[in-house]
Short mmCIF file of C-alpha atoms and ligand atoms in Angstrom, two decimals:
data_model
loop_
_atom_site.label_atom_id
_atom_site.label_comp_id
_atom_site.label_asym_id
_atom_site.label_seq_id
_atom_site.Cartn_x
_atom_site.Cartn_y
_atom_site.Cartn_z
CA MET A 1 -85.16 -12.26 4.97
CA SER A 2 -86.94 -9.58 3.07
CA LYS A 3 -85.05 -6.58 2.00
CA ILE A 4 -84.16 -3.55 4.16
CA LEU A 5 -83.65 -0.28 2.37
CA VAL A 6 -81.63 2.71 3.47
CA THR A 7 -84.80 4.66 3.76
CA LYS A 8 -88.45 4.40 2.79
CA SER A 9 -90.55 7.66 1.96
CA SER A 10 -93.23 8.74 4.58
CA MET A 11 -96.59 8.72 2.87
CA PRO A 12 -100.07 9.57 4.21
CA LEU A 13 -102.91 6.83 3.74
CA TYR A 14 -103.85 6.41 0.04
CA GLU A 15 -107.50 7.72 1.08
CA GLU A 16 -106.08 10.82 2.86
CA TYR A 17 -104.11 11.90 -0.50
CA CYS A 18 -107.15 11.29 -2.50
CA LYS A 19 -109.24 13.53 -0.40
CA GLU A 20 -106.84 16.21 -0.33
CA ILE A 21 -106.41 16.22 -4.24
CA LYS A 22 -110.18 16.01 -5.03
CA GLU A 23 -110.55 19.70 -5.19
CA LEU A 24 -107.88 19.78 -7.79
CA TRP A 25 -110.13 17.46 -9.95
CA ASP A 26 -113.05 19.84 -9.45
CA SER A 27 -111.16 23.05 -10.25
CA HIS A 28 -108.51 21.71 -12.89
CA TRP A 29 -106.02 24.20 -11.24
CA LEU A 30 -102.80 21.91 -11.36
CA THR A 31 -100.03 24.22 -10.62
CA ASN A 32 -99.03 28.06 -10.70
CA MET A 33 -99.36 28.91 -6.87
CA GLY A 34 -103.07 27.43 -6.50
CA ILE A 35 -104.75 26.71 -3.29
CA LYS A 36 -102.65 23.86 -2.14
CA HIS A 37 -99.43 25.92 -2.61
CA GLN A 38 -100.81 28.76 -0.80
CA GLN A 39 -101.86 26.44 2.10
CA LEU A 40 -98.60 24.71 2.46
CA GLU A 41 -96.64 27.89 2.35
CA LYS A 42 -98.58 29.36 5.24
CA MET A 43 -98.63 26.19 7.09
CA LEU A 44 -94.61 26.09 6.96
CA GLU A 45 -94.36 29.97 7.83
CA GLU A 46 -96.29 28.90 10.94
CA TYR A 47 -94.52 25.83 11.48
CA PHE A 48 -90.97 27.62 11.33
CA GLY A 49 -92.24 30.64 13.15
CA ILE A 50 -90.85 32.89 10.38
CA GLU A 51 -92.14 35.44 7.94
CA HIS A 52 -91.05 34.44 4.65
CA VAL A 53 -91.20 31.02 2.99
CA MET A 54 -91.24 30.55 -0.63
CA LEU A 55 -92.02 26.94 -2.05
CA TYR A 56 -89.86 25.39 -4.98
CA THR A 57 -90.20 22.32 -6.97
CA ASN A 58 -87.03 20.86 -5.40
CA GLY A 59 -84.38 21.59 -2.75
CA HIS A 60 -81.61 22.20 -5.36
CA LEU A 61 -83.28 24.94 -7.60
CA ALA A 62 -84.32 26.50 -4.22
CA LEU A 63 -80.58 26.62 -3.07
CA GLU A 64 -79.67 27.65 -6.38
CA ASN A 65 -82.13 30.77 -6.63
CA ALA A 66 -81.14 31.61 -2.76
CA ILE A 67 -77.50 31.95 -3.55
CA ALA A 68 -78.70 34.12 -6.94
CA ALA A 69 -80.54 36.21 -4.73
CA LEU A 70 -77.52 37.31 -2.77
CA ASN A 71 -76.53 38.88 -6.15
CA LEU A 72 -72.82 38.39 -5.65
CA PRO A 73 -69.99 39.07 -8.20
CA LYS A 74 -69.31 36.48 -10.60
CA GLY A 75 -66.16 34.77 -9.51
CA GLY A 76 -66.46 35.44 -5.94
CA GLU A 77 -65.32 32.75 -3.45
CA VAL A 78 -68.02 31.06 -1.21
CA ILE A 79 -66.64 29.01 1.66
CA THR A 80 -68.48 25.79 1.95
CA THR A 81 -67.78 22.15 2.87
CA PRO A 82 -67.11 19.00 0.50
CA PHE A 83 -69.00 16.64 2.86
CA THR A 84 -72.40 16.88 1.54
CA PHE A 85 -74.36 16.09 -1.37
CA ALA A 86 -73.53 17.26 -5.01
CA SER A 87 -76.34 19.80 -4.87
CA THR A 88 -74.54 22.23 -2.52
CA THR A 89 -71.27 22.70 -4.55
CA HIS A 90 -73.14 22.52 -8.08
CA ALA A 91 -75.63 25.36 -6.66
CA ILE A 92 -72.46 27.59 -5.97
CA VAL A 93 -70.71 26.88 -9.23
CA ARG A 94 -73.72 27.18 -11.35
CA ASN A 95 -74.22 30.53 -10.08
CA GLY A 96 -70.75 31.44 -11.35
CA LEU A 97 -69.03 31.42 -8.20
CA VAL A 98 -65.91 29.56 -6.82
CA PRO A 99 -66.13 27.09 -3.91
CA VAL A 100 -63.48 27.18 -1.43
CA PHE A 101 -63.66 23.99 0.59
CA CYS A 102 -63.28 24.20 4.38
CA ASP A 103 -62.68 21.26 6.59
CA ILE A 104 -65.28 19.75 9.12
CA LYS A 105 -65.55 19.01 12.63
CA GLU A 106 -64.65 15.30 13.46
CA PHE A 107 -67.77 14.70 15.76
CA ASP A 108 -70.90 16.43 14.08
CA TYR A 109 -69.59 16.84 10.47
CA THR A 110 -70.33 20.50 10.41
CA ILE A 111 -67.94 23.04 8.99
CA ASP A 112 -65.18 23.59 11.32
CA THR A 113 -65.47 27.38 12.09
CA ASP A 114 -61.82 27.64 13.54
CA LYS A 115 -60.88 27.10 9.97
CA ILE A 116 -62.99 29.59 8.09
CA GLU A 117 -61.08 32.74 8.80
CA ASP A 118 -57.84 31.18 7.16
CA LEU A 119 -59.73 30.87 3.86
CA ILE A 120 -61.19 34.47 3.65
CA THR A 121 -59.47 36.32 0.91
CA ASP A 122 -60.35 39.79 -0.64
CA ASN A 123 -62.70 37.89 -3.05
CA THR A 124 -64.76 35.96 -0.51
CA VAL A 125 -68.37 36.87 -0.82
CA ALA A 126 -70.31 34.24 1.12
CA ILE A 127 -70.36 30.98 3.10
CA VAL A 128 -72.81 28.35 2.31
CA PRO A 129 -72.50 25.83 5.35
CA VAL A 130 -74.54 22.57 5.61
CA HIS A 131 -76.38 21.16 8.44
CA VAL A 132 -75.09 17.68 8.05
CA TYR A 133 -77.32 14.76 9.08
CA GLY A 134 -79.85 17.58 10.78
CA ASN A 135 -76.54 18.44 13.08
CA ILE A 136 -76.78 22.12 13.29
CA CYS A 137 -73.78 24.12 12.39
CA ASP A 138 -72.02 26.63 14.87
CA VAL A 139 -74.63 29.49 13.82
CA GLU A 140 -73.29 31.75 16.36
CA GLU A 141 -69.70 31.92 15.14
CA ILE A 142 -70.70 31.66 11.66
CA ASP A 143 -72.73 34.86 12.25
CA ARG A 144 -69.81 36.47 14.02
CA ILE A 145 -67.34 35.70 10.93
CA ALA A 146 -69.89 36.77 8.50
CA ASN A 147 -70.69 40.12 10.30
CA LYS A 148 -66.86 40.85 10.97
CA TYR A 149 -65.95 40.27 7.05
CA GLY A 150 -69.37 41.40 5.50
CA LEU A 151 -70.17 37.79 4.19
CA LYS A 152 -73.50 36.57 3.12
CA VAL A 153 -74.80 33.23 4.51
CA VAL A 154 -77.18 30.55 3.09
CA TYR A 155 -77.60 27.39 4.93
CA ASP A 156 -78.02 24.20 2.94
CA ALA A 157 -80.54 23.07 5.61
CA ALA A 158 -81.71 20.08 3.56
CA HIS A 159 -81.12 17.49 6.35
CA ALA A 160 -82.50 19.75 9.00
CA PHE A 161 -86.34 20.19 8.84
CA ALA A 162 -87.94 20.21 12.11
CA VAL A 163 -84.59 20.85 14.08
CA LYS A 164 -84.27 23.36 16.74
CA TYR A 165 -81.33 25.32 18.45
CA LYS A 166 -81.85 26.84 21.32
CA GLY A 167 -85.74 26.76 21.00
CA LYS A 168 -85.23 28.58 17.40
CA SER A 169 -86.22 26.84 14.08
CA SER A 170 -83.31 25.76 11.82
CA ALA A 171 -85.11 27.99 9.41
CA SER A 172 -83.98 31.30 11.17
CA PHE A 173 -80.39 31.44 10.67
CA GLY A 174 -78.36 33.49 8.15
CA ASP A 175 -79.83 35.50 5.11
CA ALA A 176 -81.42 32.40 4.31
CA SER A 177 -81.93 28.65 4.59
CA MET A 178 -82.90 25.88 1.91
CA PHE A 179 -84.92 22.87 2.95
CA SER A 180 -85.39 19.99 0.75
CA PHE A 181 -88.79 17.90 0.72
CA HIS A 182 -87.23 15.14 -1.41
CA ALA A 183 -89.19 11.89 -1.23
CA THR A 184 -85.90 10.49 1.14
CA LYS A 185 -86.05 13.46 3.37
CA VAL A 186 -87.55 13.48 7.07
CA PHE A 187 -90.66 15.87 5.64
CA ASN A 188 -91.33 15.27 1.69
CA THR A 189 -93.70 16.86 -1.09
CA ILE A 190 -92.53 13.89 -3.33
CA GLU A 191 -89.86 16.41 -4.87
CA GLY A 192 -89.90 19.68 -3.41
CA GLY A 193 -88.19 22.29 -1.37
CA CYS A 194 -88.46 25.97 0.04
CA VAL A 195 -86.14 28.87 0.74
CA CYS A 196 -86.76 30.54 4.35
CA PHE A 197 -85.35 34.12 4.26
CA GLN A 198 -85.37 37.16 6.31
CA ASN A 199 -85.24 40.07 3.74
CA PRO A 200 -88.75 41.02 2.80
CA GLU A 201 -87.52 42.19 -0.74
CA TRP A 202 -86.71 38.65 -1.64
CA GLU A 203 -90.59 37.65 -1.64
CA MET A 204 -90.96 39.27 -5.08
CA LEU A 205 -87.17 38.61 -6.22
CA LEU A 206 -87.32 34.94 -5.69
CA TYR A 207 -91.01 34.72 -6.94
CA ASN A 208 -89.72 36.06 -10.33
CA MET A 209 -86.87 33.75 -10.34
CA LYS A 210 -89.21 30.92 -10.00
CA ASN A 211 -91.96 31.88 -12.46
CA PHE A 212 -90.30 33.36 -15.40
CA GLY A 213 -90.25 36.91 -13.81
CA ILE A 214 -93.90 37.09 -14.77
CA GLN A 215 -95.78 39.70 -12.77
CA GLY A 216 -99.36 39.81 -13.75
CA THR A 217 -100.62 38.81 -17.37
CA GLU A 218 -98.82 41.69 -19.01
CA SER A 219 -95.75 42.51 -17.32
CA VAL A 220 -92.42 40.52 -17.43
CA GLN A 221 -89.84 42.03 -15.00
CA TYR A 222 -87.06 39.58 -14.53
CA VAL A 223 -85.37 37.19 -16.55
CA GLY A 224 -86.56 34.16 -14.56
CA GLY A 225 -86.74 30.45 -14.88
CA ASN A 226 -89.24 27.93 -13.98
CA ALA A 227 -89.05 26.17 -10.41
CA LYS A 228 -92.67 26.30 -9.25
CA MET A 229 -94.11 23.69 -6.65
CA ASN A 230 -97.17 22.06 -8.14
CA GLU A 231 -100.54 21.43 -6.43
CA PHE A 232 -100.14 17.64 -6.14
CA GLN A 233 -96.55 18.22 -4.51
CA ALA A 234 -98.14 20.64 -2.10
CA ALA A 235 -101.18 18.28 -1.24
CA MET A 236 -98.49 15.64 -0.36
CA GLY A 237 -96.82 18.15 1.67
CA ILE A 238 -100.08 19.12 3.37
CA CYS A 239 -100.91 15.57 4.30
CA ASN A 240 -97.35 14.79 5.32
CA MET A 241 -97.42 17.68 7.70
CA ARG A 242 -100.36 16.13 9.60
CA HIS A 243 -98.08 13.23 10.51
CA LEU A 244 -94.90 14.80 11.17
CA SER A 245 -94.41 14.61 14.78
CA GLU A 246 -95.53 10.99 14.82
CA GLU A 247 -92.85 10.42 12.22
CA ILE A 248 -90.50 11.86 14.22
CA ASP A 249 -91.40 10.24 17.27
CA LYS A 250 -90.88 6.68 15.64
CA ARG A 251 -87.60 7.74 13.93
CA LYS A 252 -86.60 8.65 17.63
CA ALA A 253 -87.28 5.28 18.95
CA VAL A 254 -85.09 3.55 16.18
CA VAL A 255 -82.10 6.07 16.87
CA GLU A 256 -82.46 5.10 20.32
CA ARG A 257 -82.24 1.28 19.60
CA TYR A 258 -79.48 1.80 17.21
CA ARG A 259 -77.53 3.79 19.84
CA SER A 260 -78.32 1.29 22.80
CA ARG A 261 -76.85 -1.50 20.73
CA LEU A 262 -73.63 0.14 19.14
CA GLU A 263 -72.70 3.05 21.59
CA GLY A 264 -69.45 1.89 23.31
CA VAL A 265 -68.38 -0.62 20.83
CA GLU A 266 -64.38 -0.40 20.05
CA GLY A 267 -63.85 1.16 16.71
CA ILE A 268 -67.53 2.32 16.09
CA LYS A 269 -68.13 5.99 16.64
CA LEU A 270 -71.59 7.44 16.56
CA SER A 271 -72.38 11.16 15.92
CA VAL A 272 -72.23 13.23 19.05
CA VAL A 273 -75.91 14.28 20.45
CA GLN A 274 -75.66 18.21 20.11
CA GLU A 275 -76.46 20.27 23.12
CA ASN A 276 -79.33 22.66 23.00
CA VAL A 277 -80.56 20.71 19.79
CA GLU A 278 -83.89 19.24 19.20
CA SER A 279 -83.32 16.58 16.68
CA ASN A 280 -85.17 15.46 13.73
CA TYR A 281 -83.53 12.04 13.68
CA ALA A 282 -82.92 12.30 9.94
CA TYR A 283 -80.03 10.09 9.61
CA PHE A 284 -77.90 7.43 11.71
CA PRO A 285 -74.41 7.75 10.50
CA VAL A 286 -71.82 5.19 11.87
CA VAL A 287 -68.01 5.55 11.45
CA PHE A 288 -65.82 2.56 11.47
CA ASP A 289 -62.42 3.67 12.81
CA GLY A 290 -60.21 0.96 14.06
CA TYR A 291 -63.04 -1.42 14.11
CA LYS A 292 -62.48 -4.94 13.21
CA TYR A 293 -63.90 -4.46 9.96
CA THR A 294 -63.46 -1.53 7.48
CA ARG A 295 -66.59 0.49 6.48
CA ASN A 296 -66.50 -1.23 2.86
CA GLU A 297 -66.63 -4.65 4.39
CA VAL A 298 -69.31 -3.87 6.77
CA PHE A 299 -71.27 -2.34 3.88
CA GLU A 300 -70.83 -5.72 1.88
CA LYS A 301 -71.82 -7.80 4.80
CA LEU A 302 -75.02 -5.85 5.19
CA ALA A 303 -75.68 -6.05 1.35
CA GLU A 304 -75.11 -9.65 1.71
CA THR A 305 -77.97 -9.96 3.96
CA GLY A 306 -80.30 -7.84 1.99
CA ILE A 307 -79.76 -4.75 3.99
CA GLY A 308 -78.93 -1.28 2.28
CA ALA A 309 -76.72 1.14 3.92
CA ARG A 310 -75.35 4.32 2.33
CA LYS A 311 -71.87 5.56 1.98
CA TYR A 312 -73.03 9.21 2.51
CA PHE A 313 -71.11 11.49 2.02
CA TYR A 314 -68.61 9.50 -0.29
CA PRO A 315 -66.99 10.50 -2.30
CA LEU A 316 -66.35 14.11 -1.25
CA THR A 317 -67.41 16.90 -3.60
CA ASN A 318 -64.16 18.43 -3.96
CA SER A 319 -62.94 14.91 -5.72
CA PHE A 320 -65.75 14.85 -8.30
CA GLU A 321 -64.35 14.56 -11.96
CA CYS A 322 -66.29 17.76 -12.90
CA TYR A 323 -64.29 19.86 -10.34
CA ARG A 324 -60.95 18.11 -11.35
CA ASN A 325 -59.62 21.27 -12.93
CA TYR A 326 -60.71 23.72 -9.98
CA PRO A 327 -57.60 25.03 -8.24
CA THR A 328 -59.62 24.81 -5.03
CA ALA A 329 -60.52 21.15 -5.38
CA GLY A 330 -58.58 18.14 -3.96
CA VAL A 331 -59.36 15.93 -0.80
CA GLU A 332 -55.87 16.73 0.76
CA LYS A 333 -57.06 20.35 1.42
CA THR A 334 -59.84 18.69 3.85
CA PRO A 335 -58.29 15.71 5.60
CA ILE A 336 -60.81 15.29 8.30
CA ALA A 337 -63.58 15.33 5.65
CA GLN A 338 -61.83 12.83 3.59
CA HIS A 339 -61.20 10.35 6.67
CA MET A 340 -64.88 10.51 7.57
CA ALA A 341 -65.81 9.94 3.87
CA LEU A 342 -63.96 6.94 3.79
CA ARG A 343 -65.16 5.55 7.18
CA VAL A 344 -68.86 6.57 7.34
CA LEU A 345 -71.80 4.62 6.61
CA THR A 346 -75.61 5.70 7.31
CA LEU A 347 -77.68 2.75 8.50
CA PRO A 348 -81.47 2.21 7.57
CA LEU A 349 -83.55 4.72 9.09
CA TYR A 350 -87.14 5.47 8.54
CA ALA A 351 -90.33 5.88 10.61
CA ASP A 352 -91.80 2.28 9.97
CA LEU A 353 -88.30 0.73 10.51
CA GLU A 354 -89.19 -2.15 13.01
CA LEU A 355 -86.82 -2.33 15.96
CA LYS A 356 -86.40 -6.25 15.33
CA ASP A 357 -85.08 -5.00 11.96
CA VAL A 358 -82.70 -2.62 13.81
CA ASP A 359 -81.72 -5.62 16.02
CA LYS A 360 -80.87 -7.46 12.85
CA ILE A 361 -78.99 -5.00 11.41
CA CYS A 362 -76.95 -4.90 14.51
CA ASP A 363 -76.51 -8.17 14.53
CA VAL A 364 -74.88 -8.32 11.24
CA ILE A 365 -72.70 -5.26 12.23
CA LEU A 366 -71.52 -6.75 15.48
CA GLU A 367 -71.65 -10.38 14.33
CA GLU A 368 -73.87 -11.50 17.33
CA ARG A 369 -75.99 -14.55 16.99
C1 PLP B 1 -81.43 16.50 -0.85
C2 PLP B 1 -80.32 17.48 -0.47
C3 PLP B 1 -80.29 18.47 -1.34
C4 PLP B 1 -80.99 18.78 -2.70
O1 PLP B 1 -82.49 18.65 -2.40
P1 PLP B 1 -83.47 17.95 -3.85
O2 PLP B 1 -84.71 18.27 -3.08
O3 PLP B 1 -83.08 16.49 -3.96
O4 PLP B 1 -83.03 18.74 -4.77
C5 PLP B 1 -79.20 19.44 -1.11
N1 PLP B 1 -78.49 19.31 -0.22
C6 PLP B 1 -78.44 18.24 0.68
C7 PLP B 1 -77.46 18.32 1.75
C8 PLP B 1 -79.37 17.39 0.48
O5 PLP B 1 -79.43 16.04 1.17
#
């Protein structure tokens, strides 16, 4: 049997991409907010139904810059969760802020809003929640808490492209949201990302941050870095946007097949289907809790058959070596997140995954046939 990887990047036809980048060969304009960059930014503003989108060379720098734009006092505490990709916690720490880890909810893996207020101190300045696997956080409750205590909110929405809550885009919550357009995400620009934000003044601020603070040819107004998306990335995004709804429909069929095979099996728990949420079917997490095999055993069984699953998210970010000396670190502070991290496996999921392969994967897990 040929190998099945955990993900496979969505790509347009070779000819479609070549046609898209032909102009770049003619113009020799390869980066620095050229025509493709402008076109993709506009496309996304329309798609999200919001006014302000800033493109970035990757999602991580987008998140780092969004947090920097809040202009928070150094050493301020930021409430976040450890059940996420390294990027979320690193973006907080690289801004000179202190991550304070809140536990997650057992059924959708997002921040447990009932536990946020207990963590708030005089030093708390912001909340950085994660829409884990595309599951939307309790945005209304987070909003209430943020208003009550005067906190800023930046969402890590890396997993939540094309997700809607009560008909509104996932890009419209908090002060800002970061999306990743990495090759492995539902929508990709090879590498890439964006910040969606509410405050019009951030247009200039974020632009300065991603382009050395250069305004015009003779004026440098800000100590910025370089995090620009180039024209080839933007061209890939333009092509992939054309096929987005098709791709999501195919993912949906894969997810439905998984659910039909795994739902109700003793010891196997699936993510809840959230109410009022239009999903992007980004991931298919399965929790092995009291199943005849442990998560690690299932992982090994799949690997032996050439099937790649991923222990995503394991380990928790609050157990990373680089945070060992942080007083706020330690998995014992977030027991539900730790429980999940030890038991969860995300199964292969991408638009072109064939349903017969989904069946093979389920056969291995369930030991059928
Ligand atoms: C992918 C991802 C990021 C980082 O995005 P890049 O585009 O890879 O830099 C941040 N947070 C989460 C939760 C992610 O999955």
